[in-house]
């Protein structure tokens, strides 16, 4: 008999075992049994093609009438279209990038096809249907009868492993399976009326009815939520148990001097979050805190105050930024905010003063050498940098605090690489301007404490956003350029954002692909510059900015813009996060439908940062009522970043939401959806924390399962490193 840990090779043939390993990395019976069906073909519920309605989930018995594949125009990929008929009518089946199915779906072949009815170009179709073909020579009635009273599971499949073959393997595995011990504590199982693990696996692959399949799926989904929360809460407990150097606020230090020189009052939110952070820093255990805040809510100052607290205690702080533009801006901002307090070691510097230095990938060898020396000697209290900070050659005298700005671009691994540069575990503050719903925070950052800044500083001006549909209202675009000229004539500045650096190039080929557009028609920074300065924006001082420029040029351009020597900055998304020029009041975003919802929200956060209201114009050729247009209307309709990030997340795939760190084999989320399963995640977190409040040793099976996941996650981390 087999257990979940038994090797597949003992249950299946050598050849099949190898295919499953090569295709999916499956090694054990458990791996295979966690290959879940997408849906079931239900015998007795066959539909006539002529009676199908849009949106119906259907199964039909039909014969292949024709099959043809074609390349997509203007982008990679192909479409296979198969027409089937059941005598009553014809129906089109479409497959994207699965031309290999043409071999399967030969004319005259009969089978059961299942999917959701859609309509395209007025024709009904099933996109990516599941199917089960009837073997040649088999009697159709007998074959269909063979499914009688049964639910036929349909698995995610591929050319080498069709669904029926997977079903066969799973049947063999279940047949060989001993009673599976259940790691889920009985009190939890009973609380929700879940089947045992053994029952759930059997019912999901071979249900007696759809209700029990659903219950099984629910139980297995809960398992994912529960184990993940258990893992994150355990990690959090472990982190809290580590020793760190406590860095309490001192009576008279840099922080006190800084506060008394600050030209404005901190908002109530900034004060509250600062207090939380100061409390964390004063503990002899490392802080692990996520600070999420609305765009422009003033996170930098909160972080700077934490850095000063650590410096007052003899430590150093590292500030990690996602781009060189942002790193350079942080250097300028922090030097300005600190004033004489940043002139450590210089004539006229305050006695307590520290030094701020910058380490980036593209700086000159000489300035890098100097910066490295200052970090290593401890002369620099604050070291700002891009991922170059993670490099081998970067050393600190006493790294006490790591601040990661705009977390969504830095993974856990990178955080860990930086932590490795400290003698004792440093305190960690992670900042993100992309607010995330509570359950996502729980799932992605479940090992961190979370602080939130919702409030904007007093006097901050509202941002108005309008959609400019160029195809429907061509005149509106002219009006957009006019608005820029008006703002500039009042002494303000503007941004024009384009999705491309140059025609035909892409900073994000994926977007191209997803939107199915050829990039040649899209606005680009290099084309817009001459176009606008020779036309609609004639006479204004216009300058380009993009990621491919040399660091010195980018830096010089940003400086000139910030010194008001440039009126209009034409740029790619390099200005997406963090750029802070209060005098800029208008932003025109070209081909705005190319950007994600949260990205647009970030981008427009660059205007309205001073005392004048901000205006953001979203230029698009997307037509009314298309999903692309609706996303833009949503952005125009609200400035609530939390609401927008929800909309954004709903449109993204789970893997993108969770990032690479959650894709380990055992900890891999197959069923759980962070937004759909919100209440389940909340409950799972409560259940997990109750278990951890007690003694997990009372649940040896659960402890073993958790240890296994931790080991897998660690192995995966080593693989990546
Ligand atoms: P974000 O949270 O988006 O990173 P920043 O930290 O860049 O925001 O702050 C945005 C702007 O608001 C900066 O110019 C900063 O100096 C200013 N600011 C921050 N806190 C306050 C405050 N309490 N009162 C007035 N202005 C503030
Ligand atoms: Mg910021």
mmCIF file of N, CA and C in Angstrom, residues 438-516:
data_model
loop_
_atom_site.group_PDB
_atom_site.id
_atom_site.type_symbol
_atom_site.label_atom_id
_atom_site.label_comp_id
_atom_site.label_asym_id
_atom_site.label_seq_id
_atom_site.Cartn_x
_atom_site.Cartn_y
_atom_site.Cartn_z
ATOM 1 N N UNK A 438 -6.483 43.792 3.176
ATOM 2 C CA UNK A 438 -6.029 43.140 4.386
ATOM 3 C C UNK A 438 -5.605 41.691 4.188
ATOM 4 N N UNK A 439 -6.426 40.942 3.463
ATOM 5 C CA UNK A 439 -6.089 39.519 3.327
ATOM 6 C C UNK A 439 -4.871 39.304 2.449
ATOM 7 N N UNK A 440 -4.646 40.227 1.507
ATOM 8 C CA UNK A 440 -3.439 40.090 0.698
ATOM 9 C C UNK A 440 -2.235 40.361 1.588
ATOM 10 N N UNK A 441 -2.359 41.388 2.402
ATOM 11 C CA UNK A 441 -1.281 41.686 3.356
ATOM 12 C C UNK A 441 -1.019 40.468 4.223
ATOM 13 N N UNK A 442 -2.102 39.846 4.671
ATOM 14 C CA UNK A 442 -1.981 38.661 5.526
ATOM 15 C C UNK A 442 -1.295 37.520 4.804
ATOM 16 N N UNK A 443 -1.533 37.433 3.515
ATOM 17 C CA UNK A 443 -1.011 36.310 2.760
ATOM 18 C C UNK A 443 0.410 36.566 2.274
ATOM 19 N N UNK A 444 0.633 37.771 1.773
ATOM 20 C CA UNK A 444 1.935 38.054 1.195
ATOM 21 C C UNK A 444 2.933 38.516 2.255
ATOM 22 N N UNK A 445 2.455 39.331 3.184
ATOM 23 C CA UNK A 445 3.347 39.880 4.193
ATOM 24 C C UNK A 445 2.941 39.409 5.585
ATOM 25 N N UNK A 446 2.409 38.199 5.649
ATOM 26 C CA UNK A 446 1.849 37.706 6.906
ATOM 27 C C UNK A 446 2.850 37.602 8.032
ATOM 28 N N UNK A 447 4.154 37.664 7.700
ATOM 29 C CA UNK A 447 5.148 37.599 8.761
ATOM 30 C C UNK A 447 5.546 38.994 9.240
ATOM 31 N N UNK A 448 4.931 40.028 8.674
ATOM 32 C CA UNK A 448 5.255 41.400 9.079
ATOM 33 C C UNK A 448 4.097 42.016 9.862
ATOM 34 N N UNK A 449 4.433 42.962 10.742
ATOM 35 C CA UNK A 449 3.389 43.795 11.335
ATOM 36 C C UNK A 449 3.062 44.890 10.331
ATOM 37 N N UNK A 450 1.817 45.319 10.325
ATOM 38 C CA UNK A 450 1.420 46.297 9.313
ATOM 39 C C UNK A 450 0.984 47.620 9.929
ATOM 40 N N UNK A 451 1.541 48.719 9.434
ATOM 41 C CA UNK A 451 1.063 50.064 9.774
ATOM 42 C C UNK A 451 0.520 50.699 8.509
ATOM 43 N N UNK A 452 -0.489 51.512 8.665
ATOM 44 C CA UNK A 452 -1.105 52.106 7.476
ATOM 45 C C UNK A 452 -1.244 53.622 7.629
ATOM 46 N N UNK A 453 -0.846 54.347 6.589
ATOM 47 C CA UNK A 453 -1.054 55.806 6.532
ATOM 48 C C UNK A 453 -2.117 56.078 5.484
ATOM 49 N N UNK A 454 -3.291 56.476 5.924
ATOM 50 C CA UNK A 454 -4.345 56.751 4.953
ATOM 51 C C UNK A 454 -4.457 58.241 4.668
ATOM 52 N N UNK A 455 -4.077 59.023 5.659
ATOM 53 C CA UNK A 455 -4.314 60.455 5.623
ATOM 54 C C UNK A 455 -3.216 61.164 4.820
ATOM 55 N N UNK A 456 -3.601 62.176 4.062
ATOM 56 C CA UNK A 456 -2.607 62.981 3.358
ATOM 57 C C UNK A 456 -2.321 64.227 4.197
ATOM 58 N N UNK A 457 -1.100 64.789 4.079
ATOM 59 C CA UNK A 457 -0.793 65.999 4.843
ATOM 60 C C UNK A 457 -1.800 67.107 4.554
ATOM 61 N N UNK A 458 -2.031 67.919 5.540
ATOM 62 C CA UNK A 458 -2.976 69.025 5.430
ATOM 63 C C UNK A 458 -2.590 69.928 4.261
ATOM 64 N N UNK A 459 -3.589 70.424 3.552
ATOM 65 C CA UNK A 459 -3.284 71.370 2.480
ATOM 66 C C UNK A 459 -2.967 70.678 1.170
ATOM 67 N N UNK A 460 -2.844 69.351 1.200
ATOM 68 C CA UNK A 460 -2.606 68.621 -0.042
ATOM 69 C C UNK A 460 -3.810 68.805 -0.947
ATOM 70 N N UNK A 461 -3.550 69.053 -2.230
ATOM 71 C CA UNK A 461 -4.634 69.382 -3.151
ATOM 72 C C UNK A 461 -5.183 68.140 -3.851
ATOM 73 N N UNK A 462 -6.461 68.183 -4.162
ATOM 74 C CA UNK A 462 -7.052 67.020 -4.834
ATOM 75 C C UNK A 462 -6.535 66.873 -6.270
ATOM 76 N N UNK A 463 -6.567 65.636 -6.767
ATOM 77 C CA UNK A 463 -6.197 65.380 -8.154
ATOM 78 C C UNK A 463 -7.465 65.043 -8.927
ATOM 79 N N UNK A 464 -7.678 65.750 -10.029
ATOM 80 C CA UNK A 464 -8.815 65.438 -10.889
ATOM 81 C C UNK A 464 -8.291 64.613 -12.065
ATOM 82 N N UNK A 465 -9.028 63.576 -12.411
ATOM 83 C CA UNK A 465 -8.585 62.715 -13.504
ATOM 84 C C UNK A 465 -9.677 62.619 -14.569
ATOM 85 N N UNK A 466 -9.283 62.777 -15.820
ATOM 86 C CA UNK A 466 -10.241 62.618 -16.920
ATOM 87 C C UNK A 466 -9.700 61.638 -17.947
ATOM 88 N N UNK A 467 -10.620 60.920 -18.579
ATOM 89 C CA UNK A 467 -10.233 60.046 -19.679
ATOM 90 C C UNK A 467 -10.377 60.829 -20.978
ATOM 91 N N UNK A 468 -9.373 60.736 -21.837
ATOM 92 C CA UNK A 468 -9.452 61.384 -23.149
ATOM 93 C C UNK A 468 -9.493 60.314 -24.231
ATOM 94 N N UNK A 469 -10.701 60.029 -24.734
ATOM 95 C CA UNK A 469 -10.825 58.970 -25.756
ATOM 96 C C UNK A 469 -10.543 59.538 -27.142
ATOM 97 N N UNK A 470 -9.303 59.344 -27.619
ATOM 98 C CA UNK A 470 -8.898 60.034 -28.850
ATOM 99 C C UNK A 470 -9.690 59.633 -30.087
ATOM 100 N N UNK A 471 -10.170 58.394 -30.120
ATOM 101 C CA UNK A 471 -10.906 57.993 -31.317
ATOM 102 C C UNK A 471 -12.282 58.649 -31.357
ATOM 103 N N UNK A 472 -12.901 58.749 -30.178
ATOM 104 C CA UNK A 472 -14.249 59.318 -30.147
ATOM 105 C C UNK A 472 -14.229 60.844 -30.089
ATOM 106 N N UNK A 473 -13.238 61.395 -29.342
ATOM 107 C CA UNK A 473 -13.200 62.853 -29.162
ATOM 108 C C UNK A 473 -11.807 63.381 -29.496
ATOM 109 N N UNK A 474 -11.440 63.383 -30.791
ATOM 110 C CA UNK A 474 -10.066 63.776 -31.152
ATOM 111 C C UNK A 474 -9.704 65.176 -30.651
ATOM 112 N N UNK A 475 -10.683 66.066 -30.571
ATOM 113 C CA UNK A 475 -10.414 67.441 -30.153
ATOM 114 C C UNK A 475 -9.904 67.544 -28.722
ATOM 115 N N UNK A 476 -10.245 66.560 -27.891
ATOM 116 C CA UNK A 476 -9.864 66.615 -26.485
ATOM 117 C C UNK A 476 -8.353 66.590 -26.283
ATOM 118 N N UNK A 477 -7.641 65.931 -27.209
ATOM 119 C CA UNK A 477 -6.197 65.819 -27.046
ATOM 120 C C UNK A 477 -5.556 67.203 -27.193
ATOM 121 N N UNK A 478 -6.046 67.968 -28.153
ATOM 122 C CA UNK A 478 -5.549 69.330 -28.350
ATOM 123 C C UNK A 478 -5.753 70.133 -27.058
ATOM 124 N N UNK A 479 -6.900 69.931 -26.452
ATOM 125 C CA UNK A 479 -7.236 70.615 -25.208
ATOM 126 C C UNK A 479 -6.258 70.213 -24.081
ATOM 127 N N UNK A 480 -5.800 68.960 -24.125
ATOM 128 C CA UNK A 480 -4.846 68.488 -23.106
ATOM 129 C C UNK A 480 -3.536 69.269 -23.202
ATOM 130 N N UNK A 481 -3.046 69.438 -24.429
ATOM 131 C CA UNK A 481 -1.788 70.192 -24.607
ATOM 132 C C UNK A 481 -1.986 71.643 -24.179
ATOM 133 N N UNK A 482 -3.180 72.153 -24.471
ATOM 134 C CA UNK A 482 -3.491 73.525 -24.072
ATOM 135 C C UNK A 482 -3.435 73.666 -22.548
ATOM 136 N N UNK A 483 -3.958 72.667 -21.840
ATOM 137 C CA UNK A 483 -3.933 72.702 -20.374
ATOM 138 C C UNK A 483 -2.487 72.741 -19.874
ATOM 139 N N UNK A 484 -1.612 71.986 -20.554
ATOM 140 C CA UNK A 484 -0.200 72.019 -20.152
ATOM 141 C C UNK A 484 0.353 73.427 -20.345
ATOM 142 N N UNK A 485 0.049 74.033 -21.506
ATOM 143 C CA UNK A 485 0.567 75.394 -21.757
ATOM 144 C C UNK A 485 0.040 76.370 -20.708
ATOM 145 N N UNK A 486 -1.249 76.219 -20.339
ATOM 146 C CA UNK A 486 -1.821 77.109 -19.313
ATOM 147 C C UNK A 486 -1.089 76.967 -17.980
ATOM 148 N N UNK A 487 -0.861 75.712 -17.576
ATOM 149 C CA UNK A 487 -0.192 75.487 -16.288
ATOM 150 C C UNK A 487 1.219 76.058 -16.311
ATOM 151 N N UNK A 488 1.921 75.822 -17.420
ATOM 152 C CA UNK A 488 3.302 76.318 -17.505
ATOM 153 C C UNK A 488 3.310 77.846 -17.461
ATOM 154 N N UNK A 489 2.315 78.466 -18.106
ATOM 155 C CA UNK A 489 2.292 79.931 -18.109
ATOM 156 C C UNK A 489 2.051 80.473 -16.702
ATOM 157 N N UNK A 490 1.506 79.627 -15.827
ATOM 158 C CA UNK A 490 1.326 80.045 -14.433
ATOM 159 C C UNK A 490 2.505 79.630 -13.561
ATOM 160 N N UNK A 491 3.586 79.210 -14.214
ATOM 161 C CA UNK A 491 4.797 78.873 -13.454
ATOM 162 C C UNK A 491 4.849 77.435 -12.995
ATOM 163 N N UNK A 492 3.878 76.611 -13.426
ATOM 164 C CA UNK A 492 3.883 75.215 -13.016
ATOM 165 C C UNK A 492 4.589 74.338 -14.042
ATOM 166 N N UNK A 493 4.689 73.051 -13.702
ATOM 167 C CA UNK A 493 5.356 72.105 -14.593
ATOM 168 C C UNK A 493 4.459 70.911 -14.892
ATOM 169 N N UNK A 494 4.875 70.121 -15.888
ATOM 170 C CA UNK A 494 4.012 69.027 -16.334
ATOM 171 C C UNK A 494 4.813 67.772 -16.675
ATOM 172 N N UNK A 495 4.118 66.650 -16.616
ATOM 173 C CA UNK A 495 4.677 65.387 -17.084
ATOM 174 C C UNK A 495 3.867 64.896 -18.276
ATOM 175 N N UNK A 496 4.562 64.330 -19.256
ATOM 176 C CA UNK A 496 3.876 63.544 -20.278
ATOM 177 C C UNK A 496 4.480 62.145 -20.174
ATOM 178 N N UNK A 497 3.631 61.145 -19.986
ATOM 179 C CA UNK A 497 4.139 59.791 -19.801
ATOM 180 C C UNK A 497 3.765 58.940 -21.001
ATOM 181 N N UNK A 498 4.716 58.174 -21.510
ATOM 182 C CA UNK A 498 4.460 57.294 -22.651
ATOM 183 C C UNK A 498 4.890 55.871 -22.296
ATOM 184 N N UNK A 499 4.240 54.884 -22.903
ATOM 185 C CA UNK A 499 4.578 53.491 -22.570
ATOM 186 C C UNK A 499 5.872 52.995 -23.207
ATOM 187 N N UNK A 500 6.439 53.743 -24.149
ATOM 188 C CA UNK A 500 7.601 53.271 -24.880
ATOM 189 C C UNK A 500 8.744 54.262 -24.808
ATOM 190 N N UNK A 501 9.976 53.755 -24.877
ATOM 191 C CA UNK A 501 11.127 54.651 -25.008
ATOM 192 C C UNK A 501 11.205 55.129 -26.456
ATOM 193 N N UNK A 502 11.211 54.173 -27.391
ATOM 194 C CA UNK A 502 11.265 54.514 -28.810
ATOM 195 C C UNK A 502 10.238 53.659 -29.530
ATOM 196 N N UNK A 503 9.826 54.086 -30.694
ATOM 197 C CA UNK A 503 8.853 53.309 -31.446
ATOM 198 C C UNK A 503 9.376 51.896 -31.634
ATOM 199 N N UNK A 504 8.529 50.930 -31.421
ATOM 200 C CA UNK A 504 8.934 49.554 -31.671
ATOM 201 C C UNK A 504 9.708 48.927 -30.530
ATOM 202 N N UNK A 505 10.031 49.684 -29.488
ATOM 203 C CA UNK A 505 10.671 49.070 -28.335
ATOM 204 C C UNK A 505 9.654 49.011 -27.215
ATOM 205 N N UNK A 506 9.933 48.188 -26.258
ATOM 206 C CA UNK A 506 8.983 48.055 -25.180
ATOM 207 C C UNK A 506 9.720 47.888 -23.879
ATOM 208 N N UNK A 507 9.287 48.599 -22.855
ATOM 209 C CA UNK A 507 9.862 48.380 -21.542
ATOM 210 C C UNK A 507 9.180 47.182 -20.913
ATOM 211 N N UNK A 508 8.080 46.795 -21.502
ATOM 212 C CA UNK A 508 7.337 45.701 -20.923
ATOM 213 C C UNK A 508 6.667 44.905 -22.036
ATOM 214 N N UNK A 509 7.412 43.981 -22.588
ATOM 215 C CA UNK A 509 6.908 43.224 -23.728
ATOM 216 C C UNK A 509 5.633 42.462 -23.385
ATOM 217 N N UNK A 510 5.472 42.118 -22.116
ATOM 218 C CA UNK A 510 4.293 41.362 -21.709
ATOM 219 C C UNK A 510 3.008 42.135 -21.959
ATOM 220 N N UNK A 511 3.078 43.425 -21.681
ATOM 221 C CA UNK A 511 1.883 44.241 -21.865
ATOM 222 C C UNK A 511 1.485 44.191 -23.327
ATOM 223 N N UNK A 512 2.493 44.353 -24.177
ATOM 224 C CA UNK A 512 2.288 44.271 -25.603
ATOM 225 C C UNK A 512 1.501 43.049 -25.980
ATOM 226 N N UNK A 513 2.009 41.986 -25.450
ATOM 227 C CA UNK A 513 1.487 40.689 -25.761
ATOM 228 C C UNK A 513 0.048 40.567 -25.277
ATOM 229 N N UNK A 514 -0.169 40.962 -24.030
ATOM 230 C CA UNK A 514 -1.498 40.844 -23.441
ATOM 231 C C UNK A 514 -2.526 41.665 -24.201
ATOM 232 N N UNK A 515 -2.113 42.857 -24.592
ATOM 233 C CA UNK A 515 -3.067 43.740 -25.223
ATOM 234 C C UNK A 515 -3.211 43.423 -26.701
ATOM 235 N N UNK A 516 -2.346 42.564 -27.194
ATOM 236 C CA UNK A 516 -2.461 42.153 -28.577
ATOM 237 C C UNK A 516 -2.327 43.295 -29.556
#
